[in-house]
Coordinates of C-alpha atoms in Angstrom, one line a residue:
M1 CA -45.0 21.4 32.6
S2 CA -47.7 19.2 31.2
L3 CA -50.6 18.2 33.4
S4 CA -51.3 14.6 32.5
R5 CA -54.7 13.0 32.9
R6 CA -53.1 10.6 35.4
D7 CA -51.8 13.6 37.5
F8 CA -55.2 15.3 37.4
A9 CA -57.1 12.1 38.3
K10 CA -54.7 11.6 41.2
R11 CA -55.1 15.2 42.4
S12 CA -58.9 14.9 42.0
A13 CA -59.0 11.8 44.2
Y14 CA -57.3 13.7 46.9
T15 CA -59.9 16.5 46.7
G16 CA -63.3 14.9 46.4
A17 CA -63.6 14.3 42.6
G18 CA -62.1 17.6 41.8
V19 CA -64.8 20.0 43.1
A20 CA -62.6 21.5 45.8
L21 CA -59.7 22.4 43.6
V22 CA -60.5 26.0 43.2
G23 CA -62.1 27.2 46.5
S24 CA -65.8 27.8 46.4
A25 CA -66.7 25.9 43.3
G26 CA -70.4 26.7 43.7
V27 CA -69.8 30.4 43.1
L28 CA -72.1 31.9 40.5
A29 CA -74.0 28.7 40.2
T30 CA -77.4 29.3 38.5
A31 CA -79.7 31.7 36.7
P32 CA -83.4 31.7 35.8
G33 CA -83.9 28.8 33.5
A34 CA -80.7 27.2 34.6
L35 CA -80.1 23.5 35.2
A36 CA -80.4 22.6 38.8
A37 CA -77.4 23.2 40.9
E38 CA -76.4 21.5 44.2
A39 CA -73.9 22.3 46.9
T40 CA -70.5 21.5 45.5
E41 CA -68.6 22.3 48.7
A42 CA -69.4 22.9 52.3
G43 CA -70.9 26.3 52.6
A44 CA -71.2 26.8 48.8
V45 CA -74.9 26.3 48.0
G46 CA -76.4 27.7 44.8
R47 CA -80.0 28.7 45.0
P48 CA -81.7 28.7 41.5
G49 CA -84.1 31.3 40.3
H50 CA -84.6 34.9 41.5
G51 CA -83.6 35.5 45.1
G52 CA -85.5 37.1 47.9
P53 CA -86.5 40.7 48.3
S54 CA -83.0 41.8 49.3
L55 CA -81.4 40.5 46.1
G56 CA -80.9 42.9 43.3
Y57 CA -82.6 46.2 42.9
G58 CA -86.2 45.3 42.4
P59 CA -88.4 44.9 39.3
L60 CA -87.6 46.6 36.1
I61 CA -89.8 49.7 35.3
A62 CA -90.8 50.2 31.7
D63 CA -89.2 53.2 30.0
P64 CA -91.6 55.7 28.5
K65 CA -88.9 56.6 25.9
G66 CA -88.8 52.9 24.8
I67 CA -85.0 52.5 25.4
L68 CA -84.1 50.9 28.7
A69 CA -86.1 49.5 31.6
L70 CA -84.3 49.9 34.9
P71 CA -85.1 49.4 38.6
K72 CA -86.5 52.2 40.6
G73 CA -83.9 54.8 41.5
F74 CA -81.8 54.1 38.4
S75 CA -81.4 56.3 35.4
Y76 CA -79.5 56.3 32.1
K77 CA -77.9 58.7 29.7
I78 CA -77.3 58.1 26.0
I79 CA -73.6 58.8 25.4
T80 CA -73.4 58.0 21.7
R81 CA -76.0 57.0 19.2
T82 CA -75.4 56.2 15.6
G83 CA -76.9 58.8 13.2
E84 CA -77.2 61.4 16.0
T85 CA -73.9 61.9 17.8
K86 CA -70.8 63.0 15.8
L87 CA -67.1 62.3 15.9
E88 CA -64.8 65.2 16.3
S89 CA -64.1 64.9 12.6
G90 CA -67.8 65.5 11.8
E91 CA -68.9 62.0 10.7
S92 CA -71.6 60.0 12.6
T93 CA -70.7 57.7 15.4
P94 CA -70.2 54.3 13.6
S95 CA -72.8 51.6 14.2
N96 CA -72.9 48.2 15.7
H97 CA -71.3 48.9 19.1
D98 CA -69.6 46.0 20.7
G99 CA -66.8 45.3 23.2
T100 CA -65.8 48.2 25.4
A101 CA -63.3 49.1 28.1
T102 CA -63.0 52.1 30.4
F103 CA -59.9 54.1 31.3
E104 CA -59.2 57.0 33.6
G105 CA -59.1 60.2 31.5
P106 CA -58.0 63.8 32.0
R107 CA -59.7 66.0 34.7
G108 CA -61.8 63.2 36.1
A109 CA -63.1 62.1 32.8
T110 CA -63.6 58.5 31.6
L111 CA -62.3 57.3 28.3
L112 CA -64.0 54.3 26.6
V113 CA -62.7 52.4 23.7
N114 CA -65.7 51.1 21.8
N115 CA -65.5 48.3 19.1
H116 CA -67.7 48.5 16.1
E117 CA -68.6 45.0 14.7
L118 CA -68.8 45.8 11.0
G119 CA -67.8 43.2 8.5
G120 CA -67.6 43.0 4.8
P121 CA -67.2 45.9 2.3
R122 CA -67.8 49.5 3.4
S123 CA -70.7 49.8 1.0
K124 CA -72.7 47.4 3.1
W125 CA -72.9 49.9 6.0
P126 CA -74.4 53.4 6.2
H127 CA -72.1 54.3 9.1
P128 CA -68.7 52.5 8.9
V129 CA -65.7 53.6 10.9
P130 CA -64.3 56.6 9.0
L131 CA -60.9 56.0 7.4
A132 CA -59.0 58.4 9.5
D133 CA -55.6 59.4 8.2
G134 CA -52.8 57.2 9.4
L135 CA -55.1 54.9 11.4
V136 CA -56.2 52.5 8.6
Y137 CA -55.1 48.9 8.2
D138 CA -57.2 47.9 5.2
P139 CA -59.1 50.7 3.4
A140 CA -61.7 48.2 2.2
A141 CA -62.8 47.1 5.7
S142 CA -65.7 48.7 7.6
G143 CA -64.9 48.1 11.2
G144 CA -62.6 49.5 13.9
C145 CA -63.0 51.2 17.2
T146 CA -63.6 54.7 18.5
V147 CA -62.5 56.4 21.7
V148 CA -65.2 58.2 23.6
E149 CA -64.6 60.8 26.3
V150 CA -67.2 61.2 29.1
S151 CA -66.9 64.0 31.6
K152 CA -66.8 63.4 35.4
H153 CA -70.5 64.5 35.3
G154 CA -71.4 61.7 32.9
D155 CA -71.8 63.8 29.8
H156 CA -70.5 63.1 26.3
V157 CA -67.5 65.3 25.5
T158 CA -66.1 64.0 22.2
E159 CA -65.3 60.9 20.2
W160 CA -62.5 60.0 17.8
V161 CA -61.3 57.1 15.7
G162 CA -58.8 54.7 17.5
I163 CA -58.3 52.4 14.5
A164 CA -60.0 51.9 11.2
G165 CA -60.0 49.5 8.3
T166 CA -60.3 46.4 10.5
A167 CA -63.2 43.9 10.2
T168 CA -65.9 42.6 12.5
N169 CA -64.4 44.1 15.7
C170 CA -66.3 42.1 18.2
A171 CA -65.0 41.9 21.8
G172 CA -61.4 42.4 22.9
G173 CA -59.8 43.1 26.2
R174 CA -58.2 45.7 28.4
T175 CA -54.5 45.3 29.2
P176 CA -52.9 45.8 32.6
W177 CA -50.7 48.5 31.0
G178 CA -53.7 50.6 30.0
T179 CA -54.4 49.8 26.4
W180 CA -57.2 48.0 24.5
L181 CA -56.8 44.9 22.4
T182 CA -59.4 44.9 19.6
C183 CA -60.2 41.5 18.1
E184 CA -61.4 40.7 14.5
E185 CA -64.1 38.0 14.5
T186 CA -63.5 36.9 10.9
E187 CA -61.2 34.7 8.8
D188 CA -61.5 36.8 5.6
K189 CA -58.3 36.9 3.6
A190 CA -57.3 39.3 0.9
G191 CA -59.6 38.9 -2.1
R192 CA -62.6 37.7 -0.1
N193 CA -65.5 40.0 0.7
G194 CA -63.7 42.8 -1.0
M195 CA -60.8 42.8 1.5
T196 CA -57.3 43.9 0.3
K197 CA -55.5 42.4 3.3
D198 CA -55.8 39.3 5.5
H199 CA -58.0 39.6 8.5
G200 CA -58.7 37.7 11.7
Y201 CA -56.1 39.4 13.9
V202 CA -55.7 41.3 17.2
F203 CA -54.6 45.0 17.2
E204 CA -53.6 47.2 20.1
V205 CA -55.2 50.6 20.6
D206 CA -54.0 53.2 23.1
P207 CA -56.8 55.5 24.3
H208 CA -54.3 58.0 25.7
D209 CA -51.8 58.3 22.9
R210 CA -53.1 58.9 19.4
K211 CA -49.7 58.8 17.8
A212 CA -49.2 55.3 19.1
N213 CA -52.1 54.1 17.0
R214 CA -50.7 55.3 13.7
D215 CA -49.8 52.7 11.1
P216 CA -51.8 49.8 12.6
K217 CA -50.0 46.5 12.7
P218 CA -51.7 43.2 13.5
I219 CA -50.3 41.1 16.3
K220 CA -49.8 38.0 14.2
A221 CA -48.2 36.1 17.1
L222 CA -51.7 35.8 18.6
G223 CA -53.0 33.9 15.6
R224 CA -55.5 34.4 12.8
Y225 CA -59.0 33.1 13.4
A226 CA -62.4 34.4 14.4
H227 CA -61.3 36.2 17.5
E228 CA -63.8 37.1 20.2
A229 CA -62.2 38.3 23.5
V230 CA -58.8 38.4 25.1
V231 CA -57.4 38.8 28.7
V232 CA -53.9 39.1 30.1
D233 CA -52.5 37.2 33.0
P234 CA -50.6 40.1 34.7
K235 CA -48.5 37.7 36.8
R236 CA -47.3 35.3 34.1
G237 CA -47.7 37.4 31.0
H238 CA -49.8 34.8 29.2
L239 CA -52.8 35.9 27.0
Y240 CA -56.0 33.9 26.8
L241 CA -58.2 34.3 23.8
T242 CA -61.6 33.0 22.7
E243 CA -62.8 31.9 19.2
D244 CA -66.4 32.2 18.1
A245 CA -66.7 29.6 15.4
S246 CA -68.5 26.4 14.5
G247 CA -68.1 23.6 12.0
P248 CA -66.1 22.4 14.0
N249 CA -66.6 24.3 17.3
G250 CA -64.0 26.9 18.2
L251 CA -61.3 26.9 20.8
L252 CA -59.9 28.7 23.8
Y253 CA -56.3 29.7 23.2
R254 CA -53.3 30.5 25.4
W255 CA -50.4 32.5 24.1
V256 CA -47.1 32.1 26.0
P257 CA -44.6 35.0 25.4
P258 CA -41.0 34.3 24.4
Q259 CA -38.5 34.1 27.2
G260 CA -37.4 37.6 28.3
F261 CA -40.3 39.4 26.8
E262 CA -41.7 42.2 28.9
H263 CA -45.2 43.6 28.3
G264 CA -45.9 47.3 28.0
R265 CA -47.5 49.9 25.8
G266 CA -46.9 49.1 22.2
K267 CA -44.7 46.1 22.9
L268 CA -47.0 43.5 21.4
R269 CA -46.8 45.1 17.9
T270 CA -43.0 44.7 18.0
L271 CA -43.2 40.9 18.2
A272 CA -42.2 38.6 15.4
D273 CA -45.1 36.9 13.7
D274 CA -44.1 33.6 15.2
A275 CA -43.1 34.9 18.6
G276 CA -44.0 32.9 21.6
V277 CA -46.2 29.8 21.5
L278 CA -50.0 29.7 20.7
Q279 CA -51.7 26.8 22.3
A280 CA -55.2 25.1 22.5
P281 CA -56.6 23.2 25.6
K282 CA -56.9 19.5 26.1
C283 CA -59.2 18.8 29.1
Y284 CA -59.6 15.8 31.4
D285 CA -62.3 15.0 33.8
S286 CA -61.7 13.9 37.4
G287 CA -61.5 10.3 36.3
G288 CA -58.7 11.1 33.9
S289 CA -60.9 10.8 30.7
F290 CA -60.5 13.2 27.8
V291 CA -63.2 15.8 27.4
D292 CA -63.9 16.6 23.7
D293 CA -66.3 19.6 24.3
L294 CA -67.1 21.9 27.2
S295 CA -70.8 21.3 26.7
R296 CA -70.2 17.9 28.3
A297 CA -70.4 19.6 31.7
T298 CA -74.0 19.4 32.9
R299 CA -73.5 20.4 36.5
T300 CA -72.1 23.6 38.0
G301 CA -68.9 22.9 40.0
T302 CA -67.6 20.5 37.3
V303 CA -63.8 20.8 37.2
Y304 CA -61.6 19.8 34.3
G305 CA -57.8 19.6 34.3
V306 CA -56.2 21.5 31.4
D307 CA -53.2 20.6 29.3
W308 CA -52.0 22.9 26.5
V309 CA -51.3 21.7 22.9
P310 CA -49.2 23.9 20.4
V311 CA -51.0 25.2 17.3
P312 CA -49.3 24.0 14.2
D313 CA -50.0 27.0 11.9
R314 CA -51.2 30.0 13.8
D315 CA -51.6 32.2 10.7
A316 CA -53.9 29.6 9.1
K317 CA -52.3 29.9 5.7
S318 CA -54.3 27.1 4.2
V319 CA -56.4 25.6 7.0
S320 CA -58.3 27.4 9.7
V321 CA -56.6 27.0 13.1
R322 CA -59.4 25.1 14.7
K323 CA -59.4 22.6 11.8
Q324 CA -55.8 21.7 12.2
F325 CA -56.5 19.4 15.1
A326 CA -58.0 15.9 14.8
D327 CA -60.6 14.5 17.1
G328 CA -59.1 13.6 20.5
Q329 CA -56.3 16.2 20.3
I330 CA -58.1 19.2 21.8
T331 CA -61.2 20.4 23.7
R332 CA -63.7 22.5 21.8
A333 CA -66.8 24.7 22.7
R334 CA -69.5 26.4 20.8
K335 CA -69.6 30.2 20.6
L336 CA -66.8 31.1 23.0
E337 CA -67.5 34.8 23.7
G338 CA -66.6 37.3 26.5
M339 CA -63.8 37.1 29.0
W340 CA -62.7 39.0 32.1
W341 CA -59.7 38.6 34.3
A342 CA -60.3 38.7 38.0
D343 CA -59.8 36.7 41.1
G344 CA -56.5 35.4 39.8
G345 CA -57.9 33.8 36.7
A346 CA -60.1 34.2 33.6
Y347 CA -63.9 34.1 33.4
I348 CA -64.9 32.6 30.0
V349 CA -68.3 32.5 28.4
S350 CA -69.7 29.9 26.1
S351 CA -72.9 31.5 24.8
F352 CA -74.9 28.5 23.9
A353 CA -74.7 24.9 22.4
R354 CA -77.1 23.2 20.1
E355 CA -77.2 20.1 17.9
E356 CA -73.6 20.6 16.8
S357 CA -72.4 20.0 20.4
P358 CA -72.6 16.9 22.6
A359 CA -75.1 18.6 24.9
Q360 CA -77.3 21.6 24.6
H361 CA -77.4 24.7 26.9
D362 CA -78.2 28.4 26.7
G363 CA -75.0 29.6 28.3
Q364 CA -72.0 28.6 30.4
V365 CA -69.5 30.7 32.4
W366 CA -66.2 29.0 33.2
F367 CA -63.3 30.0 35.4
Y368 CA -59.8 29.1 34.4
D369 CA -57.3 29.0 37.3
P370 CA -53.8 29.2 35.8
K371 CA -52.1 28.2 39.0
R372 CA -54.0 24.9 39.2
R373 CA -54.5 24.6 35.5
T374 CA -58.2 23.9 35.9
L375 CA -61.5 25.0 34.3
T376 CA -64.5 25.2 36.7
L377 CA -68.1 25.6 35.5
K378 CA -69.6 28.5 37.4
V379 CA -72.8 29.3 35.6
L380 CA -75.0 27.0 33.5
L381 CA -78.2 28.1 31.8
G382 CA -80.6 25.5 30.6
V383 CA -82.3 25.9 27.2
N384 CA -84.8 28.7 27.5
P385 CA -88.2 27.3 26.4
D386 CA -89.7 30.6 25.5
P387 CA -87.3 33.5 24.9
S388 CA -90.2 35.8 24.0
K389 CA -91.3 35.9 27.7
D390 CA -89.5 38.1 30.2
G391 CA -87.9 36.5 33.2
A392 CA -85.4 33.8 32.0
F393 CA -81.9 34.6 30.9
D394 CA -80.1 33.0 28.0
G395 CA -77.2 33.6 25.7
P396 CA -74.6 35.3 27.9
D397 CA -72.0 37.2 25.8
N398 CA -69.9 40.1 27.1
I399 CA -69.1 39.9 30.8
T400 CA -67.5 41.9 33.6
V401 CA -66.8 41.4 37.3
S402 CA -68.7 43.9 39.4
P403 CA -67.1 46.0 42.1
Y404 CA -70.3 45.2 44.1
G405 CA -69.7 41.4 43.9
G406 CA -70.3 38.7 41.4
L407 CA -70.7 39.2 37.7
V408 CA -72.6 41.5 35.3
I409 CA -73.5 39.7 32.1
A410 CA -74.9 41.1 28.8
E411 CA -77.4 38.9 26.9
D412 CA -77.1 38.0 23.3
G413 CA -79.9 35.4 23.3
E414 CA -83.3 35.0 21.6
G415 CA -86.2 37.3 22.3
I416 CA -86.0 39.7 25.2
Q417 CA -82.5 41.0 26.0
H418 CA -81.2 41.8 29.5
L419 CA -78.3 42.9 31.5
F420 CA -78.3 40.7 34.6
G421 CA -76.2 40.1 37.7
A422 CA -75.0 36.8 39.2
T423 CA -74.1 36.8 42.9
E424 CA -71.3 34.9 44.5
D425 CA -73.7 32.3 45.9
G426 CA -75.4 31.6 42.6
R427 CA -78.5 33.9 42.7
T428 CA -79.3 36.2 39.8
Y429 CA -81.2 39.4 39.3
P430 CA -82.1 41.7 36.4
I431 CA -80.4 45.0 36.0
A432 CA -81.8 46.3 32.7
R433 CA -84.0 45.3 29.7
N434 CA -83.7 46.5 26.2
E435 CA -87.0 48.1 25.1
L436 CA -86.0 49.4 21.8
N437 CA -88.0 47.3 19.3
I438 CA -86.1 47.2 15.9
G439 CA -88.7 44.8 14.5
T440 CA -92.4 45.2 14.2
A441 CA -95.4 45.2 16.6
E442 CA -96.4 41.8 15.3
E443 CA -92.8 40.4 15.3
P444 CA -90.8 42.4 17.8
E445 CA -87.0 42.2 17.8
F446 CA -84.5 43.4 20.4
S447 CA -80.8 43.8 19.7
E448 CA -78.2 42.3 22.0
F449 CA -76.5 44.1 24.8
T450 CA -72.7 44.5 24.5
G451 CA -69.7 46.1 26.1
V452 CA -70.8 45.9 29.7
V453 CA -68.2 47.6 31.9
F454 CA -68.0 49.8 35.0
S455 CA -66.3 53.2 35.1
P456 CA -62.9 53.2 36.9
D457 CA -64.6 54.5 40.1
G458 CA -67.4 52.0 40.0
S459 CA -70.2 54.6 39.9
T460 CA -71.4 54.0 36.4
L461 CA -72.2 50.9 34.4
F462 CA -71.7 51.4 30.7
A463 CA -73.3 49.1 28.2
N464 CA -74.3 49.2 24.5
I465 CA -77.3 48.3 22.5
Q466 CA -75.6 46.9 19.4
V467 CA -78.2 47.9 16.8
P468 CA -78.7 50.7 15.9
G469 CA -75.6 51.5 18.0
I470 CA -76.2 53.2 21.4
M471 CA -73.8 53.6 24.3
L472 CA -75.6 54.0 27.6
A473 CA -74.4 55.1 31.0
I474 CA -76.4 53.7 33.9
T475 CA -76.3 55.2 37.4
G476 CA -78.2 54.5 40.6
P477 CA -78.0 53.2 44.1
W478 CA -75.5 50.4 43.5
R479 CA -74.8 48.3 46.6
R480 CA -73.1 45.1 47.5
Q481 CA -75.1 42.0 46.4
R482 CA -75.0 39.2 49.0

């Protein structure tokens, strides 16, 4: 059923301009460098900046090994490192680690599916994903993902190829049925950048069943565009997907399965290319006015009603999907990135917005409530005036919901890079800082964090340093953040 702007405006009038539509709209309100937040509902007050002494885990302590600064009492292990650790087939761990998910493995082990964001021809990269027999989509492509097994004691056991011959595997998403959806962040077609097949698709990888991964098949029903992340609504069966693109800005998508379709391991790859309906959002503010871009929201607690518009040509045979819509038809956002399903909805990241957008920011986190069909702005980071200085956070990317409350967010901003937490009342705190300088002493450079995710038992936080490609396991005195 369509949610008209008149319906949304009427509903908003009943609930105080919309701010009370999804419970505590002030949750996860601010971060260092954020735009000022105010109470958006009784009892929901965001407090900007770092919190008091009880918040977080204390200051970050420099790492004598030059890898990862952590709070006192915390430690890390390197699980994989490109050029050092090996696959079971003998090749190096591929580089450019990105989106990651965890799964329960045998004998108390943890299995991690790890994307490798490698685009263009294989000759471009010293350590592409090996072309494992039977697991290759396009032999010209460099990317894919590996499956890593970590023992119950936190030690690296082995690593193998989950899929190869895909391109620019950025984020993705874990499914409720225990598989990984790996997303290609590219629109390269056969004949471009040396590719022999079209790219820009989603593929399913089963960490438990290697045979299920043979003869990879793209899930064309989910569209061909610069995919970033995906989440599954376990109740309705809908999939939500982000697009990291500009010129024009990208879109959030919803895929509605065909009537009678039942999800499960390997079921998505059986779909017809045009199965279900792929849709893009059209948002309205509390006054019923159309919203052209999510950067228009300049206050946390902003709530938009969402209607969904069918995509004309999901396979983008001649025109990119996002370019198939005229102004006024859909709502866009710059650099839509990580997603996570929790609390009955989807947390969605817009990493930044600049001159190409109506308003500038250094990061937004939205929450989509499928029951009410609303998007609520939870986190808003103002433009960081000096990314070279430690303290402020900018450029959120991969995201996870913490078993200890709130969110854990990986930075892909300018300058210094962090993992940081955001509590349920809007305060933030640092968890880790990347100290691996891949630049020079005069012009330091620090790679982004990616693939932030907790182990199934919540004891270990995994994260990657994308370049040169390091997977880390962080342990310590985790506790509830209030």
